[in-house]
Amino acid sequence: MVDKWVEREMLRGLQGLLALRLSGAPAADAVGMTADIWLVAIGDKASTWKEGLDAERIRRAFATLFSRVRQWPSPAEFIDALPARVPQPALPKPPITEEQREQNRRRFSELVNKIFKRMPQ
């Protein structure tokens, strides 16, 4: 089952493809059924999609198809046209106090000493 926003973006894109009058296109009254099949085809991928991250990717994939295809595309061609997800910015490093830094130095020093004490001479 896919989210409503994925279904909405898929329908919008398929309607755009229908407007191109490509050979092999389904009948205009079958776009809903066509969208259902496409949603099944991408279902495993769509289950991890997030609207804020992926709605624009879906639109861009259809825009790519609009400009490149000469006949009705398959769901696989849509998946191939999907751009990579834009990476999210990393969280900043948490601040560390001078006391924590000193504790970490002591722990590291203790570990190094333990390792060298266990090593055979």
N, C-alpha and C. Protein backbone atom coordinates (compact mmCIF):
# COMPACT_ATOMS: atom_id res chain seq x y z
N MET A 1 0.84 -1.18 0.00
CA MET A 1 0.00 0.00 0.00
C MET A 1 0.89 1.24 0.00
N VAL A 2 0.61 2.16 -0.88
CA VAL A 2 1.40 3.39 -0.96
C VAL A 2 0.60 4.56 -0.40
N ASP A 3 1.33 5.57 0.02
CA ASP A 3 0.69 6.77 0.55
C ASP A 3 -0.07 7.51 -0.54
N LYS A 4 -1.06 8.28 -0.12
CA LYS A 4 -1.89 9.03 -1.07
C LYS A 4 -1.06 10.01 -1.90
N TRP A 5 -0.04 10.61 -1.30
CA TRP A 5 0.75 11.58 -2.05
C TRP A 5 1.49 10.90 -3.19
N VAL A 6 1.96 9.66 -3.00
CA VAL A 6 2.64 8.92 -4.08
C VAL A 6 1.63 8.66 -5.20
N GLU A 7 0.45 8.22 -4.82
CA GLU A 7 -0.60 7.96 -5.80
C GLU A 7 -0.94 9.23 -6.58
N ARG A 8 -1.05 10.34 -5.87
CA ARG A 8 -1.37 11.62 -6.51
C ARG A 8 -0.28 12.03 -7.51
N GLU A 9 0.99 11.90 -7.11
CA GLU A 9 2.10 12.25 -8.01
C GLU A 9 2.16 11.31 -9.22
N MET A 10 1.87 10.05 -8.98
CA MET A 10 1.87 9.07 -10.07
C MET A 10 0.77 9.40 -11.07
N LEU A 11 -0.43 9.68 -10.59
CA LEU A 11 -1.54 10.03 -11.49
C LEU A 11 -1.22 11.29 -12.29
N ARG A 12 -0.65 12.27 -11.63
CA ARG A 12 -0.30 13.52 -12.32
C ARG A 12 0.71 13.25 -13.43
N GLY A 13 1.71 12.44 -13.13
CA GLY A 13 2.72 12.12 -14.13
C GLY A 13 2.17 11.30 -15.29
N LEU A 14 1.33 10.33 -14.97
CA LEU A 14 0.74 9.51 -16.03
C LEU A 14 -0.21 10.33 -16.91
N GLN A 15 -0.92 11.27 -16.32
CA GLN A 15 -1.77 12.15 -17.13
C GLN A 15 -0.92 13.01 -18.07
N GLY A 16 0.24 13.43 -17.60
CA GLY A 16 1.15 14.17 -18.46
C GLY A 16 1.62 13.33 -19.62
N LEU A 17 1.93 12.06 -19.35
CA LEU A 17 2.34 11.16 -20.43
C LEU A 17 1.19 10.96 -21.42
N LEU A 18 -0.03 10.82 -20.91
CA LEU A 18 -1.19 10.67 -21.80
C LEU A 18 -1.34 11.88 -22.72
N ALA A 19 -1.07 13.06 -22.20
CA ALA A 19 -1.20 14.28 -22.99
C ALA A 19 -0.23 14.31 -24.17
N LEU A 20 0.85 13.52 -24.07
CA LEU A 20 1.83 13.48 -25.16
C LEU A 20 1.36 12.63 -26.34
N ARG A 21 0.30 11.86 -26.15
CA ARG A 21 -0.24 11.00 -27.21
C ARG A 21 0.82 10.06 -27.79
N LEU A 22 1.55 9.40 -26.88
CA LEU A 22 2.60 8.47 -27.29
C LEU A 22 2.00 7.18 -27.82
N SER A 23 2.74 6.53 -28.72
CA SER A 23 2.26 5.23 -29.20
C SER A 23 2.34 4.24 -28.05
N GLY A 24 1.39 3.34 -28.01
CA GLY A 24 1.33 2.34 -26.95
C GLY A 24 0.69 2.84 -25.67
N ALA A 25 0.20 4.08 -25.68
CA ALA A 25 -0.43 4.64 -24.48
C ALA A 25 -1.77 3.97 -24.23
N PRO A 26 -2.14 3.82 -22.95
CA PRO A 26 -3.47 3.28 -22.65
C PRO A 26 -4.55 4.30 -23.01
N ALA A 27 -5.76 3.85 -23.08
CA ALA A 27 -6.88 4.76 -23.33
C ALA A 27 -6.99 5.74 -22.16
N ALA A 28 -7.44 6.93 -22.44
CA ALA A 28 -7.54 7.97 -21.42
C ALA A 28 -8.39 7.52 -20.23
N ASP A 29 -9.43 6.74 -20.49
CA ASP A 29 -10.28 6.30 -19.38
C ASP A 29 -9.66 5.16 -18.58
N ALA A 30 -8.47 4.70 -19.00
CA ALA A 30 -7.80 3.61 -18.28
C ALA A 30 -6.62 4.11 -17.45
N VAL A 31 -6.47 5.43 -17.34
CA VAL A 31 -5.31 5.96 -16.61
C VAL A 31 -5.34 5.55 -15.14
N GLY A 32 -6.52 5.46 -14.54
CA GLY A 32 -6.62 5.01 -13.15
C GLY A 32 -6.12 3.60 -12.97
N MET A 33 -6.53 2.71 -13.86
CA MET A 33 -6.08 1.32 -13.79
C MET A 33 -4.58 1.22 -14.08
N THR A 34 -4.11 2.04 -15.02
CA THR A 34 -2.69 2.07 -15.33
C THR A 34 -1.89 2.52 -14.11
N ALA A 35 -2.38 3.55 -13.43
CA ALA A 35 -1.71 4.02 -12.22
C ALA A 35 -1.67 2.93 -11.16
N ASP A 36 -2.76 2.16 -11.03
CA ASP A 36 -2.77 1.06 -10.06
C ASP A 36 -1.65 0.06 -10.35
N ILE A 37 -1.47 -0.28 -11.62
CA ILE A 37 -0.43 -1.24 -11.99
C ILE A 37 0.96 -0.65 -11.74
N TRP A 38 1.15 0.62 -12.09
CA TRP A 38 2.43 1.26 -11.84
C TRP A 38 2.73 1.31 -10.34
N LEU A 39 1.70 1.56 -9.53
CA LEU A 39 1.90 1.60 -8.08
C LEU A 39 2.28 0.23 -7.54
N VAL A 40 1.71 -0.82 -8.10
CA VAL A 40 2.11 -2.17 -7.71
C VAL A 40 3.57 -2.41 -8.10
N ALA A 41 3.93 -1.96 -9.30
CA ALA A 41 5.30 -2.16 -9.80
C ALA A 41 6.34 -1.45 -8.95
N ILE A 42 5.99 -0.29 -8.41
CA ILE A 42 6.96 0.45 -7.59
C ILE A 42 6.69 0.30 -6.11
N GLY A 43 5.74 -0.52 -5.76
CA GLY A 43 5.28 -0.64 -4.37
C GLY A 43 6.37 -0.86 -3.36
N ASP A 44 7.32 -1.73 -3.63
CA ASP A 44 8.37 -2.00 -2.64
C ASP A 44 9.28 -0.78 -2.45
N LYS A 45 9.48 0.00 -3.49
CA LYS A 45 10.28 1.21 -3.37
C LYS A 45 9.49 2.32 -2.68
N ALA A 46 8.22 2.45 -3.02
CA ALA A 46 7.40 3.55 -2.50
C ALA A 46 7.16 3.44 -1.00
N SER A 47 7.28 2.26 -0.44
CA SER A 47 6.99 2.10 0.99
C SER A 47 7.99 2.85 1.86
N THR A 48 9.15 3.18 1.33
CA THR A 48 10.15 3.90 2.11
C THR A 48 10.25 5.37 1.73
N TRP A 49 9.39 5.82 0.82
CA TRP A 49 9.46 7.20 0.36
C TRP A 49 8.85 8.14 1.38
N LYS A 50 9.41 9.32 1.43
CA LYS A 50 8.93 10.41 2.29
C LYS A 50 8.58 11.58 1.39
N GLU A 51 7.41 12.15 1.61
CA GLU A 51 6.93 13.20 0.71
C GLU A 51 7.91 14.36 0.57
N GLY A 52 8.44 14.84 1.67
CA GLY A 52 9.37 15.97 1.62
C GLY A 52 10.65 15.69 0.86
N LEU A 53 11.05 14.43 0.83
CA LEU A 53 12.29 14.05 0.15
C LEU A 53 12.07 13.54 -1.26
N ASP A 54 10.90 12.96 -1.52
CA ASP A 54 10.74 12.21 -2.76
C ASP A 54 9.71 12.73 -3.75
N ALA A 55 8.81 13.61 -3.35
CA ALA A 55 7.80 14.10 -4.29
C ALA A 55 8.46 14.78 -5.48
N GLU A 56 9.46 15.60 -5.21
CA GLU A 56 10.16 16.28 -6.30
C GLU A 56 10.92 15.29 -7.18
N ARG A 57 11.44 14.22 -6.60
CA ARG A 57 12.12 13.19 -7.39
C ARG A 57 11.15 12.54 -8.39
N ILE A 58 9.93 12.28 -7.93
CA ILE A 58 8.92 11.67 -8.81
C ILE A 58 8.60 12.63 -9.95
N ARG A 59 8.41 13.91 -9.60
CA ARG A 59 8.12 14.90 -10.65
C ARG A 59 9.26 15.00 -11.65
N ARG A 60 10.48 14.98 -11.16
CA ARG A 60 11.64 15.08 -12.05
C ARG A 60 11.77 13.83 -12.93
N ALA A 61 11.43 12.66 -12.38
CA ALA A 61 11.47 11.44 -13.19
C ALA A 61 10.47 11.53 -14.34
N PHE A 62 9.27 12.01 -14.05
CA PHE A 62 8.29 12.16 -15.13
C PHE A 62 8.74 13.23 -16.12
N ALA A 63 9.33 14.32 -15.64
CA ALA A 63 9.82 15.35 -16.56
C ALA A 63 10.89 14.77 -17.49
N THR A 64 11.72 13.91 -16.95
CA THR A 64 12.73 13.24 -17.78
C THR A 64 12.05 12.37 -18.83
N LEU A 65 11.04 11.62 -18.42
CA LEU A 65 10.31 10.78 -19.37
C LEU A 65 9.62 11.64 -20.43
N PHE A 66 9.01 12.75 -20.02
CA PHE A 66 8.33 13.61 -20.98
C PHE A 66 9.28 14.04 -22.10
N SER A 67 10.51 14.30 -21.76
CA SER A 67 11.44 14.82 -22.75
C SER A 67 12.18 13.74 -23.54
N ARG A 68 12.12 12.49 -23.10
CA ARG A 68 12.95 11.47 -23.74
C ARG A 68 12.20 10.34 -24.44
N VAL A 69 11.02 9.99 -23.96
CA VAL A 69 10.37 8.80 -24.51
C VAL A 69 9.64 9.11 -25.81
N ARG A 70 9.61 8.12 -26.67
CA ARG A 70 8.91 8.25 -27.95
C ARG A 70 7.68 7.34 -28.00
N GLN A 71 7.62 6.42 -27.03
CA GLN A 71 6.45 5.56 -26.88
C GLN A 71 6.18 5.40 -25.39
N TRP A 72 5.02 4.85 -25.07
CA TRP A 72 4.61 4.73 -23.68
C TRP A 72 5.67 3.98 -22.87
N PRO A 73 6.15 4.58 -21.78
CA PRO A 73 7.21 3.93 -20.98
C PRO A 73 6.67 2.86 -20.03
N SER A 74 7.57 2.04 -19.58
CA SER A 74 7.24 1.02 -18.58
C SER A 74 7.57 1.58 -17.18
N PRO A 75 7.05 0.96 -16.14
CA PRO A 75 7.43 1.38 -14.78
C PRO A 75 8.95 1.31 -14.56
N ALA A 76 9.60 0.34 -15.20
CA ALA A 76 11.06 0.22 -15.06
C ALA A 76 11.76 1.46 -15.60
N GLU A 77 11.25 2.02 -16.69
CA GLU A 77 11.84 3.24 -17.24
C GLU A 77 11.63 4.42 -16.28
N PHE A 78 10.49 4.44 -15.61
CA PHE A 78 10.25 5.46 -14.60
C PHE A 78 11.26 5.32 -13.47
N ILE A 79 11.45 4.11 -12.98
CA ILE A 79 12.40 3.87 -11.88
C ILE A 79 13.81 4.27 -12.32
N ASP A 80 14.19 3.95 -13.55
CA ASP A 80 15.51 4.33 -14.05
C ASP A 80 15.66 5.85 -14.13
N ALA A 81 14.57 6.56 -14.36
CA ALA A 81 14.61 8.02 -14.49
C ALA A 81 14.61 8.74 -13.14
N LEU A 82 14.34 8.01 -12.06
CA LEU A 82 14.31 8.64 -10.74
C LEU A 82 15.71 9.14 -10.35
N PRO A 83 15.84 10.42 -10.06
CA PRO A 83 17.15 10.90 -9.61
C PRO A 83 17.43 10.41 -8.19
N ALA A 84 18.68 10.43 -7.82
CA ALA A 84 19.06 10.03 -6.46
C ALA A 84 18.47 10.99 -5.45
N ARG A 85 18.21 10.48 -4.30
CA ARG A 85 17.69 11.31 -3.21
C ARG A 85 18.78 12.27 -2.76
N VAL A 86 18.39 13.52 -2.55
CA VAL A 86 19.34 14.52 -2.06
C VAL A 86 19.68 14.16 -0.61
N PRO A 87 20.97 14.03 -0.30
CA PRO A 87 21.32 13.67 1.08
C PRO A 87 20.92 14.77 2.06
N GLN A 88 20.48 14.35 3.21
CA GLN A 88 20.08 15.29 4.25
C GLN A 88 21.33 15.82 4.95
N PRO A 89 21.30 17.06 5.39
CA PRO A 89 22.47 17.61 6.08
C PRO A 89 22.73 16.84 7.37
N ALA A 90 24.00 16.65 7.64
CA ALA A 90 24.39 15.93 8.85
C ALA A 90 24.15 16.81 10.07
N LEU A 91 23.88 16.17 11.17
CA LEU A 91 23.73 16.90 12.42
C LEU A 91 25.09 17.43 12.86
N PRO A 92 25.11 18.56 13.53
CA PRO A 92 26.41 19.08 14.00
C PRO A 92 26.96 18.17 15.09
N LYS A 93 28.28 18.18 15.22
CA LYS A 93 28.89 17.41 16.29
C LYS A 93 28.42 17.96 17.63
N PRO A 94 28.12 17.07 18.57
CA PRO A 94 27.68 17.57 19.88
C PRO A 94 28.85 18.26 20.58
N PRO A 95 28.56 19.29 21.31
CA PRO A 95 29.65 19.99 22.01
C PRO A 95 30.23 19.08 23.09
N ILE A 96 31.53 19.23 23.33
CA ILE A 96 32.18 18.44 24.36
C ILE A 96 32.89 19.41 25.31
N THR A 97 32.71 19.17 26.58
CA THR A 97 33.33 20.05 27.56
C THR A 97 34.79 19.65 27.75
N GLU A 98 35.56 20.53 28.34
CA GLU A 98 36.97 20.23 28.61
C GLU A 98 37.07 19.06 29.59
N GLU A 99 36.12 18.97 30.52
CA GLU A 99 36.13 17.87 31.49
C GLU A 99 35.89 16.53 30.78
N GLN A 100 34.93 16.51 29.84
CA GLN A 100 34.68 15.27 29.08
C GLN A 100 35.91 14.90 28.23
N ARG A 101 36.54 15.90 27.66
CA ARG A 101 37.73 15.66 26.85
C ARG A 101 38.83 15.02 27.70
N GLU A 102 39.01 15.55 28.91
CA GLU A 102 40.03 15.00 29.80
C GLU A 102 39.68 13.58 30.24
N GLN A 103 38.40 13.31 30.52
CA GLN A 103 37.98 11.94 30.86
C GLN A 103 38.28 10.99 29.70
N ASN A 104 38.01 11.43 28.50
CA ASN A 104 38.27 10.59 27.33
C ASN A 104 39.77 10.32 27.17
N ARG A 105 40.59 11.31 27.42
CA ARG A 105 42.06 11.11 27.35
C ARG A 105 42.50 10.07 28.37
N ARG A 106 41.96 10.20 29.60
CA ARG A 106 42.34 9.24 30.65
C ARG A 106 41.91 7.82 30.26
N ARG A 107 40.66 7.68 29.78
CA ARG A 107 40.17 6.35 29.38
C ARG A 107 41.03 5.77 28.26
N PHE A 108 41.36 6.60 27.30
CA PHE A 108 42.19 6.13 26.19
C PHE A 108 43.56 5.69 26.70
N SER A 109 44.14 6.48 27.57
CA SER A 109 45.45 6.14 28.13
C SER A 109 45.38 4.83 28.91
N GLU A 110 44.31 4.63 29.69
CA GLU A 110 44.14 3.38 30.45
C GLU A 110 44.03 2.19 29.50
N LEU A 111 43.27 2.35 28.44
CA LEU A 111 43.12 1.25 27.47
C LEU A 111 44.45 0.90 26.81
N VAL A 112 45.19 1.90 26.43
CA VAL A 112 46.50 1.66 25.80
C VAL A 112 47.41 0.93 26.78
N ASN A 113 47.41 1.36 28.03
CA ASN A 113 48.23 0.70 29.05
C ASN A 113 47.82 -0.76 29.24
N LYS A 114 46.52 -1.05 29.27
CA LYS A 114 46.05 -2.42 29.42
C LYS A 114 46.49 -3.28 28.24
N ILE A 115 46.39 -2.73 27.06
CA ILE A 115 46.80 -3.50 25.86
C ILE A 115 48.28 -3.84 25.94
N PHE A 116 49.12 -2.87 26.27
CA PHE A 116 50.56 -3.13 26.32
C PHE A 116 50.94 -4.04 27.47
N LYS A 117 50.20 -4.05 28.57
CA LYS A 117 50.48 -4.94 29.69
C LYS A 117 50.19 -6.38 29.32
N ARG A 118 49.20 -6.60 28.44
CA ARG A 118 48.81 -7.96 28.03
C ARG A 118 49.68 -8.52 26.92
N MET A 119 50.42 -7.67 26.25
CA MET A 119 51.24 -8.14 25.13
C MET A 119 52.45 -8.88 25.67
N PRO A 120 52.79 -10.02 25.05
CA PRO A 120 53.98 -10.74 25.51
C PRO A 120 55.24 -9.95 25.18
N GLN A 121 56.19 -10.05 26.06
CA GLN A 121 57.45 -9.30 25.88
C GLN A 121 58.41 -10.02 24.99
